PDB file of C-alpha atoms and ligand atoms in Angstrom:
ATOM      1  CA  UNK A  27     -87.624  28.115 -22.641  1.00 47.00           C
ATOM      2  CA  UNK A  28     -84.743  24.440 -23.112  1.00 49.00           C
ATOM      3  CA  UNK A  29     -85.536  21.271 -22.816  1.00 47.00           C
ATOM      4  CA  UNK A  30     -89.175  19.592 -22.549  1.00 50.00           C
ATOM      5  CA  UNK A  31     -91.591  22.498 -23.581  1.00 53.00           C
ATOM      6  CA  UNK A  32     -93.916  20.314 -22.013  1.00 58.00           C
ATOM      7  CA  UNK A  33     -92.639  21.128 -18.576  1.00 70.00           C
ATOM      8  CA  UNK A  34     -92.801  24.312 -16.794  1.00 80.00           C
ATOM      9  CA  UNK A  35     -89.996  26.716 -15.452  1.00 89.00           C
ATOM     10  CA  UNK A  36     -89.733  26.846 -12.169  1.00 89.00           C
ATOM     11  CA  UNK A  37     -89.610  30.589 -11.299  1.00 94.00           C
ATOM     12  CA  UNK A  38     -86.885  31.668  -8.962  1.00 97.00           C
ATOM     13  CA  UNK A  39     -85.509  34.739  -7.218  1.00 98.00           C
ATOM     14  CA  UNK A  40     -82.146  33.629  -4.589  1.00 98.00           C
ATOM     15  CA  UNK A  41     -81.849  36.065  -1.760  1.00 98.00           C
ATOM     16  CA  UNK A  42     -78.509  36.390  -0.594  1.00 98.00           C
ATOM     17  CA  UNK A  43     -76.913  38.603   2.096  1.00 98.00           C
ATOM     18  CA  UNK A  44     -74.488  38.281   6.000  1.00 98.00           C
ATOM     19  CA  UNK A  45     -76.340  36.307   8.841  1.00 98.00           C
ATOM     20  CA  UNK A  46     -79.009  39.227  10.215  1.00 98.00           C
ATOM     21  CA  UNK A  47     -79.508  40.793   7.094  1.00 98.00           C
ATOM     22  CA  UNK A  48     -82.794  40.044   6.680  1.00 98.00           C
ATOM     23  CA  UNK A  49     -83.371  38.061   4.315  1.00 98.00           C
ATOM     24  CA  UNK A  50     -85.960  35.865   6.354  1.00 97.00           C
ATOM     25  CA  UNK A  51     -88.199  39.001   7.315  1.00 96.00           C
ATOM     26  CA  UNK A  52     -87.627  40.621   3.431  1.00 97.00           C
ATOM     27  CA  UNK A  53     -89.083  37.133   2.474  1.00 97.00           C
ATOM     28  CA  UNK A  54     -91.735  36.362   4.627  1.00 96.00           C
ATOM     29  CA  UNK A  55     -93.165  39.998   3.246  1.00 95.00           C
ATOM     30  CA  UNK A  56     -92.879  39.783  -0.140  1.00 94.00           C
ATOM     31  CA  UNK A  57     -94.459  35.583  -0.177  1.00 93.00           C
ATOM     32  CA  UNK A  58     -97.290  37.247   1.489  1.00 88.00           C
ATOM     33  CA  UNK A  59     -97.733  40.197  -0.984  1.00 86.00           C
ATOM     34  CA  UNK A  60     -96.795  38.062  -4.375  1.00 88.00           C
ATOM     35  CA  UNK A  61     -97.585  34.395  -3.900  1.00 86.00           C
ATOM     36  CA  UNK A  62     -94.715  33.031  -3.567  1.00 94.00           C
ATOM     37  CA  UNK A  63     -93.306  30.631  -1.961  1.00 95.00           C
ATOM     38  CA  UNK A  64     -90.220  30.922   0.727  1.00 96.00           C
ATOM     39  CA  UNK A  65     -87.952  28.076   1.204  1.00 96.00           C
ATOM     40  CA  UNK A  66     -84.559  28.736   3.398  1.00 97.00           C
ATOM     41  CA  UNK A  67     -82.083  26.019   2.885  1.00 97.00           C
ATOM     42  CA  UNK A  68     -81.219  27.128   6.989  1.00 97.00           C
ATOM     43  CA  UNK A  69     -84.878  26.619   7.849  1.00 96.00           C
ATOM     44  CA  UNK A  70     -84.902  23.350   5.606  1.00 96.00           C
ATOM     45  CA  UNK A  71     -81.718  22.073   7.170  1.00 97.00           C
ATOM     46  CA  UNK A  72     -83.000  23.009  11.009  1.00 97.00           C
ATOM     47  CA  UNK A  73     -86.118  20.750  10.560  1.00 96.00           C
ATOM     48  CA  UNK A  74     -83.731  17.884   8.887  1.00 96.00           C
ATOM     49  CA  UNK A  75     -82.238  18.192  12.214  1.00 97.00           C
ATOM     50  CA  UNK A  76     -85.173  17.759  14.608  1.00 97.00           C
ATOM     51  CA  UNK A  77     -86.118  15.041  12.539  1.00 97.00           C
ATOM     52  CA  UNK A  78     -86.381  12.090  14.249  1.00 97.00           C
ATOM     53  CA  UNK A  79     -83.935   8.889  12.868  1.00 97.00           C
ATOM     54  CA  UNK A  80     -81.937  11.822  11.089  1.00 97.00           C
ATOM     55  CA  UNK A  81     -78.978  10.243   9.400  1.00 97.00           C
ATOM     56  CA  UNK A  82     -77.408  13.814   9.036  1.00 98.00           C
ATOM     57  CA  UNK A  83     -78.582  16.311  11.947  1.00 98.00           C
ATOM     58  CA  UNK A  84     -75.152  15.714  14.260  1.00 98.00           C
ATOM     59  CA  UNK A  85     -73.669  16.534  10.645  1.00 98.00           C
ATOM     60  CA  UNK A  86     -76.311  19.888  10.019  1.00 98.00           C
ATOM     61  CA  UNK A  87     -75.727  20.507  13.331  1.00 98.00           C
ATOM     62  CA  UNK A  88     -71.314  20.430  13.224  1.00 98.00           C
ATOM     63  CA  UNK A  89     -72.074  22.999  10.097  1.00 98.00           C
ATOM     64  CA  UNK A  90     -74.635  25.073  11.980  1.00 98.00           C
ATOM     65  CA  UNK A  91     -72.319  26.235  15.098  1.00 98.00           C
ATOM     66  CA  UNK A  92     -69.367  26.412  13.206  1.00 98.00           C
ATOM     67  CA  UNK A  93     -70.333  29.018  10.345  1.00 98.00           C
ATOM     68  CA  UNK A  94     -69.722  26.405   7.629  1.00 98.00           C
ATOM     69  CA  UNK A  95     -71.531  25.041   4.884  1.00 98.00           C
ATOM     70  CA  UNK A  96     -73.668  21.404   4.871  1.00 98.00           C
ATOM     71  CA  UNK A  97     -72.521  19.145   1.490  1.00 97.00           C
ATOM     72  CA  UNK A  98     -74.870  20.331  -0.620  1.00 97.00           C
ATOM     73  CA  UNK A  99     -76.181  16.923  -1.774  1.00 95.00           C
ATOM     74  CA  UNK A 100     -77.679  17.059   1.814  1.00 96.00           C
ATOM     75  CA  UNK A 101     -79.835  20.585   1.367  1.00 94.00           C
ATOM     76  CA  UNK A 102     -83.205  19.373   0.755  1.00 80.00           C
ATOM     77  CA  UNK A 103     -83.735  22.394  -1.329  1.00 88.00           C
ATOM     78  CA  UNK A 104     -84.663  20.666  -4.889  1.00 86.00           C
ATOM     79  CA  UNK A 105     -87.078  17.979  -3.007  1.00 88.00           C
ATOM     80  CA  UNK A 106     -89.012  21.033  -1.400  1.00 89.00           C
ATOM     81  CA  UNK A 107     -89.454  23.158  -4.904  1.00 89.00           C
ATOM     82  CA  UNK A 108     -90.506  19.249  -6.645  1.00 85.00           C
ATOM     83  CA  UNK A 109     -92.625  19.259  -3.631  1.00 88.00           C
ATOM     84  CA  UNK A 110     -94.147  22.828  -3.554  1.00 85.00           C
ATOM     85  CA  UNK A 111     -95.664  21.444  -7.538  1.00 75.00           C
ATOM     86  CA  UNK A 112     -96.575  22.928 -10.717  1.00 74.00           C
ATOM     87  CA  UNK A 113     -99.361  25.136  -9.037  1.00 76.00           C
ATOM     88  CA  UNK A 114     -96.785  27.578  -7.657  1.00 81.00           C
ATOM     89  CA  UNK A 115     -96.091  30.719  -8.909  1.00 85.00           C
ATOM     90  CA  UNK A 116     -92.272  31.027  -8.212  1.00 93.00           C
ATOM     91  CA  UNK A 117     -89.905  30.671  -5.390  1.00 96.00           C
ATOM     92  CA  UNK A 118     -87.322  32.843  -3.110  1.00 97.00           C
ATOM     93  CA  UNK A 119     -84.968  30.822  -2.294  1.00 98.00           C
ATOM     94  CA  UNK A 120     -83.187  32.301   0.984  1.00 98.00           C
ATOM     95  CA  UNK A 121     -79.602  31.360   1.330  1.00 98.00           C
ATOM     96  CA  UNK A 122     -79.050  29.426  -1.337  1.00 98.00           C
ATOM     97  CA  UNK A 123     -76.918  29.088  -3.139  1.00 98.00           C
ATOM     98  CA  UNK A 124     -73.518  30.284  -0.672  1.00 97.00           C
ATOM     99  CA  UNK A 125     -70.909  28.090  -2.206  1.00 98.00           C
ATOM    100  CA  UNK A 126     -69.374  27.436  -4.843  1.00 98.00           C
ATOM    101  CA  UNK A 127     -70.177  22.857  -3.537  1.00 98.00           C
ATOM    102  CA  UNK A 128     -73.884  24.506  -3.598  1.00 98.00           C
ATOM    103  CA  UNK A 129     -74.155  27.103  -6.999  1.00 97.00           C
ATOM    104  CA  UNK A 130     -71.950  23.432  -8.652  1.00 97.00           C
ATOM    105  CA  UNK A 131     -75.338  21.440  -6.928  1.00 96.00           C
ATOM    106  CA  UNK A 132     -77.642  24.317  -7.966  1.00 96.00           C
ATOM    107  CA  UNK A 133     -76.840  23.518 -11.536  1.00 95.00           C
ATOM    108  CA  UNK A 134     -76.499  19.426 -11.738  1.00 95.00           C
ATOM    109  CA  UNK A 135     -79.654  18.848 -10.578  1.00 92.00           C
ATOM    110  CA  UNK A 136     -81.521  22.228 -11.901  1.00 91.00           C
ATOM    111  CA  UNK A 137     -80.164  23.425 -15.289  1.00 91.00           C
ATOM    112  CA  UNK A 138     -83.048  23.276 -17.728  1.00 92.00           C
ATOM    113  CA  UNK A 139     -85.405  23.290 -15.049  1.00 90.00           C
ATOM    114  CA  UNK A 140     -85.464  26.804 -13.543  1.00 93.00           C
ATOM    115  CA  UNK A 141     -85.744  30.067 -14.461  1.00 95.00           C
ATOM    116  CA  UNK A 142     -83.339  32.648 -12.692  1.00 97.00           C
ATOM    117  CA  UNK A 143     -84.749  35.866 -12.754  1.00 98.00           C
ATOM    118  CA  UNK A 144     -82.452  38.004 -10.305  1.00 98.00           C
ATOM    119  CA  UNK A 145     -80.352  37.307  -7.137  1.00 98.00           C
ATOM    120  CA  UNK A 146     -81.786  40.629  -3.974  1.00 98.00           C
ATOM    121  CA  UNK A 147     -78.600  41.356  -2.242  1.00 98.00           C
ATOM    122  CA  UNK A 148     -79.277  42.158   0.996  1.00 98.00           C
ATOM    123  CA  UNK A 149     -76.048  44.775   2.117  1.00 98.00           C
ATOM    124  CA  UNK A 150     -75.744  45.957   5.802  1.00 98.00           C
ATOM    125  CA  UNK A 151     -72.858  46.785   7.534  1.00 98.00           C
ATOM    126  CA  UNK A 152     -71.701  43.869   9.967  1.00 98.00           C
ATOM    127  CA  UNK A 153     -72.450  45.736  13.345  1.00 98.00           C
ATOM    128  CA  UNK A 154     -76.186  45.906  12.929  1.00 98.00           C
ATOM    129  CA  UNK A 155     -76.460  42.179  11.034  1.00 98.00           C
ATOM    130  CA  UNK A 156     -74.316  40.669  14.747  1.00 98.00           C
ATOM    131  CA  UNK A 157     -76.802  42.746  17.026  1.00 97.00           C
ATOM    132  CA  UNK A 158     -79.418  41.328  15.009  1.00 97.00           C
ATOM    133  CA  UNK A 159     -78.812  37.944  15.178  1.00 98.00           C
ATOM    134  CA  UNK A 160     -77.869  38.488  19.003  1.00 97.00           C
ATOM    135  CA  UNK A 161     -81.155  39.736  20.193  1.00 97.00           C
ATOM    136  CA  UNK A 162     -83.176  37.885  17.110  1.00 95.00           C
ATOM    137  CA  UNK A 163     -84.435  35.023  20.566  1.00 94.00           C
ATOM    138  CA  UNK A 164     -84.796  33.168  18.272  1.00 95.00           C
ATOM    139  CA  UNK A 165     -82.862  30.653  20.177  1.00 95.00           C
ATOM    140  CA  UNK A 166     -80.786  29.069  17.337  1.00 96.00           C
ATOM    141  CA  UNK A 167     -77.440  27.488  18.142  1.00 97.00           C
ATOM    142  CA  UNK A 168     -75.273  29.361  15.838  1.00 98.00           C
ATOM    143  CA  UNK A 169     -76.615  32.795  17.421  1.00 98.00           C
ATOM    144  CA  UNK A 170     -74.307  33.583  19.549  1.00 98.00           C
ATOM    145  CA  UNK A 171     -70.969  35.659  19.248  1.00 97.00           C
ATOM    146  CA  UNK A 172     -68.091  32.812  18.119  1.00 98.00           C
ATOM    147  CA  UNK A 173     -70.656  31.407  15.218  1.00 98.00           C
ATOM    148  CA  UNK A 174     -71.115  34.354  14.029  1.00 98.00           C
ATOM    149  CA  UNK A 175     -68.162  35.510  13.799  1.00 98.00           C
ATOM    150  CA  UNK A 176     -67.214  32.429  11.801  1.00 98.00           C
ATOM    151  CA  UNK A 177     -70.754  32.647  10.065  1.00 98.00           C
ATOM    152  CA  UNK A 178     -69.408  36.296   8.826  1.00 98.00           C
ATOM    153  CA  UNK A 179     -66.078  34.497   8.135  1.00 98.00           C
ATOM    154  CA  UNK A 180     -67.569  32.404   5.844  1.00 98.00           C
ATOM    155  CA  UNK A 181     -69.705  34.804   3.922  1.00 98.00           C
ATOM    156  CA  UNK A 182     -66.854  37.358   3.147  1.00 98.00           C
ATOM    157  CA  UNK A 183     -64.655  33.830   2.080  1.00 98.00           C
ATOM    158  CA  UNK A 184     -67.742  31.329   0.037  1.00 98.00           C
ATOM    159  CA  UNK A 185     -70.778  33.430  -0.724  1.00 98.00           C
ATOM    160  CA  UNK A 186     -69.734  36.709  -2.595  1.00 98.00           C
ATOM    161  CA  UNK A 187     -67.983  34.846  -5.269  1.00 98.00           C
ATOM    162  CA  UNK A 188     -71.797  33.913  -5.736  1.00 98.00           C
ATOM    163  CA  UNK A 189     -72.996  37.211  -5.416  1.00 98.00           C
ATOM    164  CA  UNK A 190     -70.032  37.643  -7.786  1.00 98.00           C
ATOM    165  CA  UNK A 191     -70.960  35.767  -9.984  1.00 98.00           C
ATOM    166  CA  UNK A 192     -74.441  36.374 -10.778  1.00 98.00           C
ATOM    167  CA  UNK A 193     -72.881  40.252 -10.943  1.00 98.00           C
ATOM    168  CA  UNK A 194     -71.539  39.254 -14.110  1.00 98.00           C
ATOM    169  CA  UNK A 195     -74.525  37.751 -15.662  1.00 97.00           C
ATOM    170  CA  UNK A 196     -76.345  40.939 -14.366  1.00 98.00           C
ATOM    171  CA  UNK A 197     -79.218  39.449 -12.212  1.00 98.00           C
ATOM    172  CA  UNK A 198     -77.859  41.145  -8.625  1.00 98.00           C
ATOM    173  CA  UNK A 199     -80.418  43.822  -7.409  1.00 98.00           C
ATOM    174  CA  UNK A 200     -79.340  45.292  -4.683  1.00 98.00           C
ATOM    175  CA  UNK A 201     -80.734  46.620  -1.823  1.00 98.00           C
ATOM    176  CA  UNK A 202     -79.583  48.271   1.509  1.00 98.00           C
ATOM    177  CA  UNK A 203     -80.833  46.904   4.437  1.00 98.00           C
ATOM    178  CA  UNK A 204     -79.263  48.211   7.465  1.00 98.00           C
ATOM    179  CA  UNK A 205     -81.961  50.565   7.433  1.00 98.00           C
ATOM    180  CA  UNK A 206     -85.470  50.362   9.537  1.00 97.00           C
ATOM    181  CA  UNK A 207     -87.617  47.879   8.146  1.00 96.00           C
ATOM    182  CA  UNK A 208     -90.393  49.775   6.274  1.00 97.00           C
ATOM    183  CA  UNK A 209     -87.540  51.783   4.088  1.00 98.00           C
ATOM    184  CA  UNK A 210     -85.492  48.334   2.886  1.00 98.00           C
ATOM    185  CA  UNK A 211     -89.255  46.421   1.831  1.00 98.00           C
ATOM    186  CA  UNK A 212     -89.971  49.413   0.136  1.00 98.00           C
ATOM    187  CA  UNK A 213     -87.432  48.717  -1.926  1.00 98.00           C
ATOM    188  CA  UNK A 214     -87.611  44.951  -1.992  1.00 98.00           C
ATOM    189  CA  UNK A 215     -91.315  45.837  -3.834  1.00 97.00           C
ATOM    190  CA  UNK A 216     -90.246  47.727  -6.186  1.00 97.00           C
ATOM    191  CA  UNK A 217     -88.006  45.029  -7.331  1.00 98.00           C
ATOM    192  CA  UNK A 218     -89.473  42.404  -7.135  1.00 97.00           C
ATOM    193  CA  UNK A 219     -92.710  45.102  -9.273  1.00 95.00           C
ATOM    194  CA  UNK A 220     -89.813  46.103 -11.245  1.00 96.00           C
ATOM    195  CA  UNK A 221     -89.255  42.219 -12.555  1.00 95.00           C
ATOM    196  CA  UNK A 222     -93.008  41.752 -13.036  1.00 93.00           C
ATOM    197  CA  UNK A 223     -93.902  39.766 -10.408  1.00 91.00           C
TER     198      UNK A 223
HETATM  199  N1  UDP B 304     -77.086  26.616   5.861  1.00 63.90           N
HETATM  200  C1  UDP B 304     -75.930  25.951   5.014  1.00 63.90           C
HETATM  201  N2  UDP B 304     -76.535  25.498   3.663  1.00 63.90           N
HETATM  202  C2  UDP B 304     -77.231  26.395   3.213  1.00 63.90           C
HETATM  203  C3  UDP B 304     -77.220  27.325   4.065  1.00 63.90           C
HETATM  204  C4  UDP B 304     -77.502  27.698   5.356  1.00 63.90           C
HETATM  205  O1  UDP B 304     -75.313  24.856   4.797  1.00 63.90           O
HETATM  206  O2  UDP B 304     -77.739  26.809   2.155  1.00 63.90           O
HETATM  207  C5  UDP B 304     -76.366  26.355   7.374  1.00 63.90           C
HETATM  208  C6  UDP B 304     -74.946  26.850   7.291  1.00 63.90           C
HETATM  209  O3  UDP B 304     -74.231  26.499   8.314  1.00 63.90           O
HETATM  210  C7  UDP B 304     -75.343  28.796   8.061  1.00 63.90           C
HETATM  211  C8  UDP B 304     -77.139  27.820   8.720  1.00 63.90           C
HETATM  212  O4  UDP B 304     -77.228  26.864   7.591  1.00 63.90           O
HETATM  213  O5  UDP B 304     -75.115  28.835   8.505  1.00 63.90           O
HETATM  214  C9  UDP B 304     -77.964  28.653   9.044  1.00 63.90           C
HETATM  215  O6  UDP B 304     -78.078  29.354   7.597  1.00 63.90           O
HETATM  216  P1  UDP B 304     -79.121  31.016   7.352  1.00 63.90           P
HETATM  217  O7  UDP B 304     -79.512  30.901   6.256  1.00 63.90           O
HETATM  218  O8  UDP B 304     -80.379  30.168   9.252  1.00 63.90           O
HETATM  219  O9  UDP B 304     -78.401  31.809   7.981  1.00 63.90           O
HETATM  220  P2  UDP B 304     -78.047  33.065   8.099  1.00 63.90           P
HETATM  221  O10 UDP B 304     -76.549  32.803   8.230  1.00 63.90           O
HETATM  222  O11 UDP B 304     -78.251  33.487   6.859  1.00 63.90           O
HETATM  223  O12 UDP B 304     -78.829  34.360   8.757  1.00 63.90           O
HETATM  224 MG1   MG B 305     -82.844  32.944   8.036  1.00 63.90          MG
END
């Protein structure tokens, strides 16, 4: 424990992997089985984009379409964790931190407040990822071939170094998600059980 001992640390598991690797799908299953709170950075940004009167909606949409990453000050991760409060058993932080700016902002706001358990790193061949994104029918403005290519470029150049950063700390648990969902979830389940969830 660091800091004020009366303050409970937020338990956090990060979920990272390329677009279409199944981060959200795995989080839904884990959240149900383990009572953890799923916070998708992308979903939070899409909510803010839809909010009437949002001053950053257009900026968020431009980043989403372009596959680039919104400045961390706008990503509502910290507020969302605080809003969930002390009763939360832990958080599944899905799709964050995805670049150095995200990681720096996270550390600025959360150091001493979180217990980072591990990073679930989903790996999946790009061809499968693109098929999944183009076929999932969620009507997302970035689920088209052009945006997908940009998202993959951003992922390779900016997110993989963040995975490396956590790998050096021995925190990365890798699961091959380019397989049928039952097999993926079985491995994911094992990772959480081994971590004491
Ligand atoms: N995004 C962002 N910061 C985040 C998470 C998401 O800027 O912390 C933006 C980014 O433009 C990304 C998009 O939201 O491409 C969709 O993110 P999401 O995690 O929903 O989808 P993914 O590309 O991982 O399938
Ligand atoms: Mg997602």
